[in-house]
Coordinates of C-alpha atoms in Angstrom, one line a residue:
X471 CA 40.9 -4.0 27.2
X472 CA 37.6 -2.3 29.0
X473 CA 35.9 0.3 26.8
X474 CA 35.8 3.8 28.7
X475 CA 32.9 5.0 29.5
X476 CA 31.1 7.5 28.9
X477 CA 30.9 11.1 30.7
X478 CA 26.6 12.0 30.8
X479 CA 27.8 14.8 28.6
X480 CA 28.9 12.7 26.1
X481 CA 26.1 10.5 26.4
X482 CA 24.1 13.3 23.8
X483 CA 25.4 13.6 20.9
X484 CA 24.7 14.8 17.7
X485 CA 26.2 11.9 15.5
X486 CA 25.3 9.8 12.2
X487 CA 23.9 6.6 11.8
X488 CA 27.6 5.2 10.4
X489 CA 29.1 6.6 13.8
X490 CA 26.4 5.5 15.9
X491 CA 27.9 1.9 14.6
X492 CA 31.6 2.8 15.6
X493 CA 30.2 4.6 18.9
X494 CA 28.0 1.2 19.7
X495 CA 31.3 -1.2 18.8
X496 CA 33.1 0.6 21.1
X497 CA 30.6 0.4 23.9
X498 CA 29.8 -2.7 23.9
X499 CA 33.2 -4.1 24.1
X500 CA 34.5 -5.0 20.7
X501 CA 37.7 -5.7 20.2
X502 CA 38.1 -6.5 16.7
X503 CA 36.8 -4.4 13.8
X504 CA 37.9 -5.0 10.5
X505 CA 36.2 -3.6 6.3
X506 CA 36.7 -3.3 2.9
X507 CA 35.8 1.0 2.0
X508 CA 33.2 1.0 -0.2
X509 CA 30.2 4.0 0.3
X510 CA 27.5 4.0 2.3
X511 CA 29.5 2.1 4.8
X512 CA 32.7 3.8 4.6
X513 CA 33.3 5.7 7.7
X514 CA 31.9 3.0 10.0
X515 CA 35.9 1.8 10.1
X516 CA 36.9 5.6 10.3
X517 CA 35.5 6.0 13.3
X518 CA 35.8 2.5 14.9
X519 CA 39.7 3.2 13.8
X520 CA 39.9 6.6 16.5
X521 CA 39.6 3.4 19.4
X522 CA 43.3 2.8 20.1
X523 CA 41.1 -0.3 22.0
X524 CA 39.8 -1.3 19.0
X525 CA 42.0 -3.4 15.9
X526 CA 41.1 -2.0 12.5
X527 CA 42.3 -2.8 10.0
X528 CA 41.2 -2.0 5.7
X529 CA 41.0 -5.4 5.0
X530 CA 42.4 -6.5 0.8
X531 CA 38.5 -6.8 0.3
X532 CA 35.1 -8.1 2.2
X533 CA 36.2 -12.5 2.0
X534 CA 38.5 -11.5 3.7
X535 CA 37.8 -8.6 6.5
X536 CA 34.7 -11.2 7.7
X537 CA 37.3 -13.8 7.3
X538 CA 38.8 -11.6 10.0
X539 CA 36.2 -10.8 12.5
X540 CA 35.8 -14.9 12.1
X541 CA 38.6 -15.6 13.5
X542 CA 38.3 -13.3 16.8
X543 CA 34.7 -14.3 17.0
X544 CA 36.4 -18.4 16.8
X545 CA 39.0 -16.1 20.1
X546 CA 37.0 -15.7 22.4
X547 CA 36.4 -11.3 21.3
X548 CA 33.7 -9.5 20.4
X549 CA 34.3 -8.8 16.8
X550 CA 32.6 -6.2 14.3
X551 CA 32.5 -6.6 10.1
X552 CA 31.5 -3.6 7.7
X553 CA 31.0 -3.2 4.3
X554 CA 28.2 -2.0 1.4
X555 CA 25.7 -4.3 -0.7
X556 CA 27.9 -5.3 -3.2
X557 CA 30.4 -6.8 -0.7
X558 CA 28.5 -9.5 0.8
X559 CA 28.2 -11.6 -2.6
X560 CA 32.7 -11.0 -1.8
X561 CA 31.6 -12.0 1.8
X562 CA 28.9 -14.5 0.4
X563 CA 31.6 -17.7 0.7
X564 CA 32.4 -17.4 4.9
X565 CA 29.4 -16.2 5.5
X566 CA 27.2 -19.5 4.6
X567 CA 29.3 -21.8 6.0
X568 CA 30.0 -19.4 9.4
X569 CA 26.3 -20.0 9.9
X570 CA 26.8 -23.2 10.6
X571 CA 29.7 -22.4 12.7
X572 CA 27.9 -20.3 14.6
X573 CA 29.7 -17.6 17.0
X574 CA 31.8 -17.1 20.3
X575 CA 32.6 -14.0 21.1
X576 CA 29.7 -11.8 19.0
X577 CA 29.9 -11.4 15.0
X578 CA 28.2 -8.5 13.3
X579 CA 28.2 -8.0 10.5
X580 CA 27.5 -4.5 9.2
X581 CA 26.3 -3.8 5.7
X582 CA 24.6 -0.7 3.6
X583 CA 22.4 -1.0 1.1
X584 CA 22.2 1.5 -1.2
X585 CA 18.9 2.3 -1.5
X586 CA 18.0 4.9 -4.8
X587 CA 22.1 3.9 -6.1
X588 CA 23.5 7.0 -5.3
X589 CA 27.8 5.4 -5.8
X590 CA 26.7 1.5 -7.1
X591 CA 26.6 -0.9 -9.7
X592 CA 22.9 -2.3 -8.4
X593 CA 20.9 -1.9 -5.8
X594 CA 20.6 -5.3 -4.1
X595 CA 18.7 -5.5 -1.2
X596 CA 20.8 -7.5 1.9
X597 CA 17.9 -8.3 3.5
X598 CA 18.0 -11.2 1.5
X599 CA 20.8 -12.7 3.2
X600 CA 19.1 -13.3 6.1
X601 CA 17.3 -15.9 4.7
X602 CA 19.5 -17.0 2.7
X603 CA 22.5 -17.8 5.4
X604 CA 20.0 -18.0 8.2
X605 CA 21.0 -15.0 10.8
X606 CA 18.4 -12.8 12.2
X607 CA 18.4 -9.0 10.3
X608 CA 18.3 -6.0 12.8
X609 CA 17.3 -2.9 10.6
X610 CA 17.8 0.6 12.5
X611 CA 16.0 3.8 11.4
X612 CA 18.2 6.0 12.2
X613 CA 21.5 6.8 14.5
X614 CA 19.7 6.0 17.7
X615 CA 18.2 2.9 16.8
X616 CA 21.4 1.8 14.6
X617 CA 23.8 2.4 18.3
X618 CA 20.4 0.8 20.3
X619 CA 20.6 -2.5 17.6
X620 CA 24.6 -2.9 16.9
X621 CA 25.0 -3.1 20.8
X622 CA 22.1 -5.2 20.7
X623 CA 23.5 -7.6 18.1
X624 CA 26.2 -8.5 20.0
X625 CA 24.1 -10.3 22.9
X626 CA 22.3 -12.0 20.4
X627 CA 24.9 -13.3 18.2
X628 CA 26.5 -15.4 22.0
X629 CA 23.4 -15.5 23.2
X630 CA 21.9 -17.5 19.9
X631 CA 25.8 -18.9 18.6
X632 CA 24.7 -17.0 15.0
X633 CA 26.2 -14.3 13.0
X634 CA 23.8 -10.8 12.6
X635 CA 23.3 -8.9 10.5
X636 CA 22.9 -5.1 11.0
X637 CA 20.8 -4.1 7.8
X638 CA 21.7 -0.5 7.1
X639 CA 21.1 2.1 4.0
X640 CA 22.8 5.2 2.7
X641 CA 20.3 7.7 4.9
X642 CA 20.9 5.4 7.8
X643 CA 24.3 5.8 7.1
X644 CA 24.9 9.3 6.7
X645 CA 22.0 11.2 8.1
X646 CA 22.7 12.8 11.5
X647 CA 20.7 12.3 14.5
X648 CA 20.7 12.9 17.7
X649 CA 21.6 9.6 19.6
X650 CA 21.7 9.1 23.4
X651 CA 23.8 6.3 24.4
X652 CA 23.9 4.4 27.4
X653 CA 27.4 3.4 29.7
X654 CA 30.3 0.8 28.1
X655 CA 30.0 -2.3 29.0
X656 CA 32.6 -5.1 30.3
X657 CA 33.3 -7.7 28.1
X658 CA 35.2 -11.0 29.1
X659 CA 36.7 -12.2 26.5
X660 CA 36.7 -15.7 26.4
X661 CA 39.6 -18.5 25.1
X662 CA 40.2 -20.3 22.8
X663 CA 38.5 -23.8 22.1
X664 CA 39.7 -26.7 20.0
X665 CA 36.5 -27.8 18.9
X666 CA 37.4 -29.7 15.1
X667 CA 34.1 -31.3 14.8
X668 CA 32.3 -27.8 15.0
X669 CA 35.2 -25.1 13.1
X670 CA 36.4 -27.6 11.2
X671 CA 33.5 -27.5 8.1
X672 CA 34.8 -30.6 6.1
X673 CA 31.6 -32.6 5.2
X674 CA 30.7 -35.6 7.8
X675 CA 31.1 -31.9 10.7
X676 CA 28.4 -29.7 8.4
X677 CA 25.8 -32.0 7.8
X678 CA 25.9 -33.0 11.4
X679 CA 25.4 -28.6 11.9
X680 CA 22.2 -28.5 8.9
X681 CA 19.9 -29.6 11.8
X682 CA 21.2 -27.0 14.7
X683 CA 20.9 -24.6 12.4
X684 CA 17.4 -25.3 11.6
X685 CA 16.6 -25.9 15.2
X686 CA 17.7 -22.2 15.1
X687 CA 15.7 -20.5 13.2
X688 CA 12.9 -21.8 15.0
X689 CA 14.0 -20.1 18.7
X690 CA 14.5 -17.3 16.4
X691 CA 11.2 -16.9 14.8
X692 CA 9.5 -17.6 18.4
X693 CA 12.1 -14.6 19.2
X694 CA 11.4 -12.1 16.5
X695 CA 7.1 -12.9 17.3
X696 CA 7.7 -11.2 20.4
X697 CA 10.8 -9.0 20.7
X698 CA 9.8 -5.2 21.2
X699 CA 11.9 -4.0 18.3
X700 CA 8.4 -5.4 16.9
X701 CA 5.6 -3.2 17.3
X702 CA 2.3 -2.1 17.1
X703 CA 1.9 1.6 16.7
X704 CA -2.0 1.9 16.8
X705 CA -3.4 5.1 14.9
X706 CA -7.0 6.8 14.6
X707 CA -7.3 6.5 10.8
X708 CA -7.9 2.6 10.8
X709 CA -8.3 2.5 7.1
X710 CA -5.3 1.8 5.8
X711 CA -2.0 0.1 7.5
X712 CA 1.7 0.0 7.0
X713 CA 3.7 -2.9 7.7
X714 CA 7.3 -1.0 7.4
X715 CA 11.4 -1.3 9.0
X716 CA 14.4 1.1 8.0
X717 CA 14.2 4.1 6.3
X718 CA 11.1 3.3 5.2
X719 CA 9.0 3.6 8.7
X720 CA 9.4 6.8 9.2
X721 CA 8.8 8.2 5.2
X722 CA 5.4 6.3 6.2
X723 CA 5.3 8.7 9.5
X724 CA 5.6 12.1 8.0
X725 CA 3.5 11.0 4.9
X726 CA 0.9 9.7 6.9
X727 CA 1.4 10.4 10.8
X728 CA -2.2 9.0 12.0
X729 CA -2.3 6.1 10.1
X730 CA -1.2 2.2 12.6
X731 CA 2.0 1.1 11.6
X732 CA 4.1 -2.1 12.3
X733 CA 7.7 -1.5 13.0
X734 CA 9.9 -3.5 12.0
X735 CA 13.8 -3.5 13.9
X736 CA 13.9 -7.9 14.6
X737 CA 13.2 -7.7 10.5
X738 CA 14.2 -11.8 10.0
X739 CA 12.7 -13.9 10.9
X740 CA 9.9 -12.0 10.0
X741 CA 7.3 -12.2 12.2
X742 CA 4.4 -13.5 10.2
X743 CA 1.9 -14.0 13.7
X744 CA 2.1 -10.8 14.8
X745 CA 1.3 -9.5 11.7
X746 CA -1.2 -10.8 10.9
X747 CA -3.1 -9.7 14.6
X748 CA -2.1 -6.6 13.1
X749 CA -3.8 -6.7 9.7
X750 CA -7.2 -8.0 11.2
X751 CA -7.3 -4.9 12.4
X752 CA -7.6 -2.4 9.6
X753 CA -9.0 -2.1 7.0
X754 CA -5.8 -2.7 4.5
X755 CA -2.5 -3.8 4.2
X756 CA 0.1 -1.9 2.5
X757 CA 4.2 -3.5 2.7
X758 CA 6.9 -0.8 3.0
X759 CA 9.7 -1.7 2.3
X760 CA 13.0 -0.9 0.3
X761 CA 13.7 -2.0 -2.4
X762 CA 12.3 -6.0 -3.1
X763 CA 9.6 -7.5 -2.1
X764 CA 10.9 -9.7 -0.1
X765 CA 7.9 -9.4 3.3
X766 CA 5.6 -9.0 0.9
X767 CA 5.8 -12.4 -0.9
X768 CA 5.8 -14.3 2.2
X769 CA 3.1 -12.7 3.5
X770 CA 0.7 -13.2 0.4
X771 CA 2.5 -17.2 0.8
X772 CA 1.7 -17.1 4.4
X773 CA -2.0 -15.9 3.2
X774 CA -2.3 -12.1 4.4
X775 CA -4.1 -10.2 1.8
X776 CA -1.9 -6.9 2.0
X777 CA -0.4 -4.4 -0.9
X778 CA 2.9 -4.0 -1.8
X779 CA 5.3 -3.2 -5.2
X780 CA 2.2 -3.8 -7.2
X781 CA 1.5 -0.4 -6.7
X782 CA 4.3 0.7 -4.7
X783 CA 7.7 1.2 -6.8
X784 CA 10.0 -1.5 -7.2
X785 CA 13.5 1.1 -7.6
X786 CA 15.1 4.2 -4.9
X787 CA 13.3 4.9 -1.6
X788 CA 10.4 5.0 -0.8
X789 CA 10.6 8.8 0.4
X790 CA 6.5 11.1 1.8
X791 CA 7.3 11.8 -1.8
X792 CA 7.1 8.8 -4.2
X793 CA 4.9 7.3 -0.8
X794 CA 1.8 10.2 -1.1
X795 CA 0.2 9.4 -3.8
X796 CA 0.7 5.8 -4.5
X797 CA -1.2 5.3 -1.4
X798 CA -4.0 8.1 -1.9
X799 CA -5.0 6.8 -5.4
X800 CA -5.3 2.9 -3.3
X801 CA -7.0 4.7 -1.1
X802 CA -9.6 6.6 -3.9
X803 CA -8.6 10.3 -2.9
X804 CA -7.9 12.8 -5.7
X805 CA -3.5 12.9 -6.2
X806 CA -0.3 15.3 -7.7
X807 CA 2.0 13.6 -8.3
X808 CA 4.7 16.4 -5.9
X809 CA 8.5 14.2 -7.8
X810 CA 10.0 17.2 -10.0
X811 CA 10.5 15.3 -13.5
X812 CA 14.0 15.3 -14.3
X813 CA 14.1 17.1 -17.3
X814 CA 13.4 20.3 -14.1
X815 CA 17.0 19.9 -13.2
X816 CA 19.9 20.7 -14.0
X817 CA 21.6 18.0 -15.1
X818 CA 25.4 17.5 -13.5
X819 CA 27.0 14.8 -14.7
X820 CA 30.1 13.4 -12.8
X821 CA 33.8 14.1 -13.7
X822 CA 37.2 13.3 -12.5
X823 CA 39.2 15.5 -10.0
X824 CA 40.6 18.5 -11.9
X825 CA 44.5 16.9 -11.9
X826 CA 43.2 13.3 -11.2
X827 CA 46.4 11.1 -12.7
X828 CA 43.6 9.3 -14.2
X829 CA 43.0 12.0 -17.0
X830 CA 45.9 11.7 -18.7
X831 CA 45.1 7.9 -19.3
X832 CA 41.4 8.9 -20.5
X833 CA 42.9 11.2 -22.9
X834 CA 44.9 8.8 -24.5
X835 CA 42.5 6.1 -24.6
X836 CA 40.3 8.2 -26.4
X837 CA 42.6 8.5 -28.8
X838 CA 43.0 5.6 -29.6
X839 CA 40.9 3.6 -32.5
X840 CA 40.5 0.3 -32.7
X841 CA 40.1 -1.1 -29.3
X842 CA 37.4 -2.7 -26.3
X843 CA 38.5 -1.5 -23.2
X844 CA 36.8 -2.8 -20.5
X845 CA 36.3 -1.0 -16.8
X846 CA 36.2 -1.9 -13.1
X847 CA 34.9 0.1 -10.6
X848 CA 36.6 3.0 -9.1
X849 CA 37.3 6.6 -9.8
X850 CA 38.5 5.5 -13.3
X851 CA 34.5 4.4 -13.8
X852 CA 33.5 8.1 -14.7
X853 CA 35.7 7.2 -18.0
X854 CA 32.5 5.7 -19.9
X855 CA 32.0 9.5 -19.9
X856 CA 31.7 12.8 -21.9
X857 CA 34.2 13.8 -23.0
X858 CA 36.6 10.8 -23.3
X859 CA 33.4 7.9 -24.0
X860 CA 36.7 5.0 -23.5
X861 CA 34.7 2.7 -21.8
X862 CA 32.7 -0.5 -23.3
X863 CA 31.8 -2.6 -20.2
X864 CA 32.6 -2.6 -16.2
X865 CA 30.5 -5.1 -14.2
X866 CA 32.1 -5.9 -10.9
X867 CA 35.3 -5.2 -8.6
X868 CA 38.3 -6.7 -10.5
X869 CA 35.8 -7.9 -13.4
X870 CA 37.6 -6.5 -16.0
X871 CA 40.5 -8.6 -16.3
X872 CA 38.6 -11.4 -16.4
X873 CA 36.0 -9.7 -18.8
X874 CA 38.7 -9.2 -21.4
X875 CA 40.4 -11.9 -21.0
X876 CA 36.8 -13.7 -22.3
X877 CA 35.8 -11.0 -25.0
X878 CA 39.2 -12.1 -25.6
X879 CA 38.2 -15.6 -26.4
X880 CA 35.9 -14.9 -27.4
X881 CA 35.2 -11.8 -29.8
X882 CA 34.7 -13.3 -33.7
X883 CA 36.3 -12.9 -37.3
X884 CA 35.0 -8.8 -37.3
X885 CA 37.4 -8.5 -34.0
X886 CA 39.8 -10.1 -34.3
X887 CA 41.7 -7.4 -35.5
X888 CA 41.2 -4.9 -32.3
X889 CA 43.2 -4.7 -29.1
X890 CA 41.4 -5.5 -26.4
X891 CA 42.7 -3.5 -22.7
X892 CA 41.5 -4.0 -19.4
X893 CA 41.5 -0.4 -17.2
X894 CA 41.9 -1.6 -13.9
X895 CA 42.7 0.7 -10.1
X896 CA 45.6 -0.3 -7.3
X897 CA 43.1 -1.5 -5.0
X898 CA 40.7 -2.9 -6.4
X899 CA 43.2 -4.9 -8.7
X900 CA 44.1 -6.4 -4.8
X901 CA 41.1 -5.9 -4.1
X902 CA 39.8 -9.0 -6.7
X903 CA 41.8 -8.1 -10.0
X904 CA 45.3 -10.3 -9.5
X905 CA 43.0 -13.6 -9.7
X906 CA 42.5 -12.0 -13.4
X907 CA 45.6 -11.4 -14.1
X908 CA 46.9 -14.8 -13.3
X909 CA 43.7 -16.3 -15.2
X910 CA 45.3 -14.0 -18.8
X911 CA 48.9 -15.1 -18.1
X912 CA 48.2 -18.8 -17.5
X913 CA 45.5 -18.8 -20.5
X914 CA 47.7 -16.9 -23.2
X915 CA 45.5 -13.5 -23.1
X916 CA 46.0 -10.8 -25.6
X917 CA 45.2 -7.9 -23.0
X918 CA 46.7 -4.9 -22.3
X919 CA 46.1 -3.7 -19.0
X920 CA 46.5 0.1 -17.4
X921 CA 46.8 -0.8 -14.1
X922 CA 46.3 3.1 -11.8
X923 CA 48.3 2.8 -9.1
X924 CA 46.4 6.7 -7.5
X925 CA 48.2 5.1 -4.0
X926 CA 44.5 5.0 -2.9
X927 CA 41.1 4.2 -2.3
X928 CA 40.2 7.1 -4.4
X929 CA 36.7 6.1 -4.6
X930 CA 35.9 6.7 -1.2
X931 CA 37.6 9.0 0.1
X932 CA 42.0 7.9 -0.1
X933 CA 41.4 6.0 2.7
X934 CA 44.4 4.1 2.8
X935 CA 45.7 1.0 1.4
X936 CA 49.0 -1.1 0.4
X937 CA 49.9 0.4 -2.8
X938 CA 50.0 3.8 0.2
X939 CA 52.7 1.8 2.7
X940 CA 50.4 3.0 5.0
X941 CA 48.0 1.8 7.1
X942 CA 44.1 2.9 8.7
X943 CA 46.1 4.9 11.0
X944 CA 48.4 6.2 8.6
X945 CA 51.9 4.2 10.1
X946 CA 54.5 3.0 7.8
X947 CA 54.4 -0.7 7.0
X948 CA 54.4 -2.9 3.7
X949 CA 53.9 -0.9 0.0
X950 CA 53.3 -3.4 -2.8
X951 CA 55.4 -3.1 -5.3
X952 CA 53.3 -4.0 -8.9
X953 CA 56.2 -4.6 -10.7
X954 CA 57.0 -7.5 -9.1
X955 CA 53.5 -8.6 -8.3
X956 CA 53.0 -8.4 -12.4
X957 CA 55.7 -10.3 -12.5
X958 CA 54.9 -12.6 -10.4
X959 CA 51.7 -13.8 -12.0
X960 CA 53.3 -14.0 -14.9
X961 CA 54.1 -11.0 -17.0
X962 CA 57.1 -10.6 -18.4
X963 CA 59.7 -8.2 -17.4
X964 CA 59.8 -7.2 -20.7
X965 CA 55.9 -6.8 -20.8
X966 CA 55.2 -4.0 -17.8
X967 CA 56.0 -0.4 -18.6
X968 CA 55.9 2.1 -15.7
X969 CA 54.8 5.4 -16.6
X970 CA 53.6 9.2 -15.1
X971 CA 50.0 9.4 -16.7
X972 CA 51.0 13.6 -16.6
X973 CA 53.4 13.0 -19.5
X974 CA 51.2 12.5 -22.9
X975 CA 53.2 11.4 -25.2
X976 CA 55.2 8.4 -23.1
X977 CA 51.8 7.0 -22.4
X978 CA 50.6 7.3 -25.2
X979 CA 53.9 5.6 -26.7
X980 CA 53.2 2.8 -24.5
X981 CA 49.9 2.7 -24.8
X982 CA 50.4 2.6 -29.0
X983 CA 53.0 -0.1 -28.8
X984 CA 52.1 -2.6 -26.0
X985 CA 49.0 -3.1 -27.9
X986 CA 50.2 -4.6 -31.1
X987 CA 52.5 -7.0 -28.6
X988 CA 50.1 -10.7 -29.1
X989 CA 51.0 -11.7 -25.7
X990 CA 50.0 -9.9 -21.9
X991 CA 51.1 -6.8 -21.1
X992 CA 50.6 -4.0 -18.4
X993 CA 51.3 -0.1 -17.8
X994 CA 51.5 1.2 -14.6
X995 CA 50.7 4.7 -14.1
X996 CA 52.1 5.8 -11.1
X997 CA 50.8 9.2 -10.0
X998 CA 48.9 10.0 -6.3
X999 CA 45.5 11.3 -6.5
X1000 CA 45.2 14.7 -6.3
X1001 CA 42.8 14.9 -3.3
X1002 CA 45.8 12.5 -0.6
X1003 CA 48.7 14.1 1.5
X1004 CA 51.0 12.7 -1.3
X1005 CA 49.6 15.0 -3.7
X1006 CA 51.8 18.3 -4.4
X1007 CA 50.5 21.2 -6.6
X1008 CA 52.3 22.8 -8.8
X1009 CA 51.2 26.5 -9.1
X1010 CA 48.1 26.9 -11.8
X1011 CA 48.3 27.1 -15.1
X1012 CA 45.6 30.1 -17.6
X1013 CA 45.0 30.7 -20.8
X1014 CA 45.9 33.9 -23.2
X1015 CA 42.5 34.8 -24.6
X1016 CA 44.6 36.2 -27.4
X1017 CA 47.1 33.2 -28.5
X1018 CA 43.8 30.8 -27.7
X1019 CA 42.2 29.9 -31.6
X1020 CA 39.4 28.3 -30.1
X1021 CA 40.4 24.4 -31.3
X1022 CA 38.9 23.1 -27.8
X1023 CA 41.4 20.1 -27.9
X1024 CA 41.8 20.9 -24.2
X1025 CA 38.9 20.6 -23.8
X1026 CA 38.7 16.8 -24.1
X1027 CA 40.8 16.6 -21.3
X1028 CA 37.6 16.2 -19.3
X1029 CA 39.7 19.0 -16.4
X1030 CA 36.3 20.8 -14.6
X1031 CA 39.1 23.8 -14.5
X1032 CA 39.3 24.1 -18.5
X1033 CA 35.9 26.1 -18.9
X1034 CA 34.2 27.5 -21.5
X1035 CA 34.6 31.7 -21.7
X1036 CA 32.8 31.7 -25.3
X1037 CA 31.4 30.2 -28.5
X1038 CA 31.8 31.2 -32.4
X1039 CA 30.8 30.3 -35.4
X1040 CA 33.2 30.7 -38.8
X1041 CA 32.8 30.1 -42.2
X1042 CA 36.1 28.6 -43.4
X1043 CA 37.2 28.8 -46.9
X1044 CA 36.5 25.6 -48.1
X1045 CA 32.9 27.3 -47.2
X1046 CA 31.8 24.7 -44.0
X1047 CA 31.6 26.1 -41.1
X1048 CA 33.2 24.9 -37.7
X1049 CA 32.1 26.0 -34.3
X1050 CA 35.4 27.4 -32.9
X1051 CA 35.9 26.5 -28.4
X1052 CA 37.9 29.4 -26.4
X1053 CA 38.1 28.7 -22.9
X1054 CA 39.7 29.9 -20.2
X1055 CA 41.2 28.2 -16.7
X1056 CA 39.6 28.8 -13.0
X1057 CA 43.2 28.8 -11.1
X1058 CA 42.1 29.1 -7.9
X1059 CA 41.7 25.1 -8.9
X1060 CA 43.7 25.0 -11.3
X1061 CA 46.8 22.6 -9.5
X1062 CA 49.6 23.1 -13.0
X1063 CA 49.0 19.4 -13.6
X1064 CA 49.7 20.3 -17.7
X1065 CA 48.3 18.1 -19.5
X1066 CA 45.8 20.9 -20.4
X1067 CA 49.5 22.2 -22.1
X1068 CA 50.2 19.9 -23.6
X1069 CA 47.1 19.5 -26.1
X1070 CA 47.3 23.3 -27.1
X1071 CA 49.4 24.1 -30.1
X1072 CA 49.6 27.9 -29.9
X1073 CA 51.1 27.2 -26.9
X1074 CA 47.7 30.1 -25.5
X1075 CA 48.6 27.5 -21.6
X1076 CA 51.3 29.3 -19.2
X1077 CA 51.8 30.2 -15.8
X1078 CA 49.5 32.1 -14.6
X1079 CA 51.8 33.7 -12.3
X1080 CA 55.4 34.3 -11.9
X1081 CA 57.1 31.3 -9.9
X1082 CA 60.2 33.3 -8.9
X1083 CA 58.0 36.4 -7.2
X1084 CA 56.1 33.9 -4.9
X1085 CA 59.0 31.9 -4.5
X1086 CA 60.8 34.8 -3.1
X1087 CA 57.7 35.4 -1.1
X1088 CA 57.4 32.7 0.0
X1089 CA 61.3 33.1 1.0
X1090 CA 60.2 36.8 2.5

């Protein structure tokens, strides 16, 4: 299907880098787009899904997502796969083989690195995959380049028979800019051609493809040396020159507008000789890269003198406030550190949402002693924080079950009587957790699993998943039955319990009973994410101040709608001091979930309004 052409009026848009990638995919004639949601890349597929001419899907994980795109490419269509940086770890099994096979229709992998760790468990640099997988890497510096380079990537993929990576960072993904789009192109799909010597990667076939990959590396290296995406911008002050790519390029230009810069857009293979020539025109060369000294190491190995991570930080964005003091010290200029000290910032730790179904889980876990709790990646990772402090580990997607199994099997004598629990969300369980549960049952582990089904990929914006029964377009589809799934993975039916996480007594009872059983058990919670349309609010609650005793039990729930109104220190009859904490409830935020009422001994928490009067007004 041909993509519709933009009108002259539509060619100039104010959009983010993620939206620019989506627009580019449509304009390039992309037919299939797949992804697994993960900040900062999530919106790419959400924007692409608005184009009916492109098949889009939320895949079950990044490996499946890339394999879907690979299949579409081999079928002769242009295909795009999007994921965040840690997702490439999951997808790498397929990627490392596909680089030998190459591409038929353009195959583009858009990866979003979370420089600064705004929502990730590490800050890995995806540029390494270009070297490791022998694929070219394009690095946009803004939304306009995200559009242009994504379109270019499809053509490069077909021209050089190779998957192409477009590497974004959080700043590129989310910052908006004016993007001028060019007319959409008509892409003629090819047919699938049987070629087992190329597509069936048994050792004998793979061995024959390696020399072709090596030859392609040499060709791409020559292309990089002269490609217009790698350009030299002269300056008036040649005392210091910079090599930069991505958002770091604009940081350099803002901080040192008069300095010469070699901007890398086609960053791998690196144009070593072009950089060598550039370095000969300046007094000192500084390589500014986020975040690893990857290019720096290659240039040093090539005998090029430079400064890099020996003067620049190896973590976070290299903003002008970070860059300027480092460069000024190098040039001998007096400098003032413009960064705001951490202690000057008002602390605002992240927390779960008002009425989140996970609140009751962590309230219970924080009151169950003698336990080791393995956590996972999702909203529920916040259970490690105040006031619950109810997670002991968080490693990677799906790791909670496998780590819990290892804790169970590797525990010392001192830990033999401790309970081992694993906490995992519905989307994460389907992403990479099912294998861990099978490992536990197969190897006779003693782990209690809390499967928190909120029927959405909550952490990245409430995207649909097989637990929701809706696809990316909101259309009804299969809804997974976790009880049957867990039973199929080896858990005994009597050890599988489904509970309402807002019913604290029921939840407490299930937890206390199951941790005593010396075999795998699963407790499934069954209430939706409060930020999705599947959640139904109840009338809000309030605190009757004359009844509140200041016990602060309700604060242990961790609901952001419960606010401290005052504190008071009293002397108990035994002479000891006790601090009382009195609270009120933000009725505008409260959804009436009733969690706090379960903790309030004096019954000081009541309905904020007369429900009958509200209903009467609604009827009227």
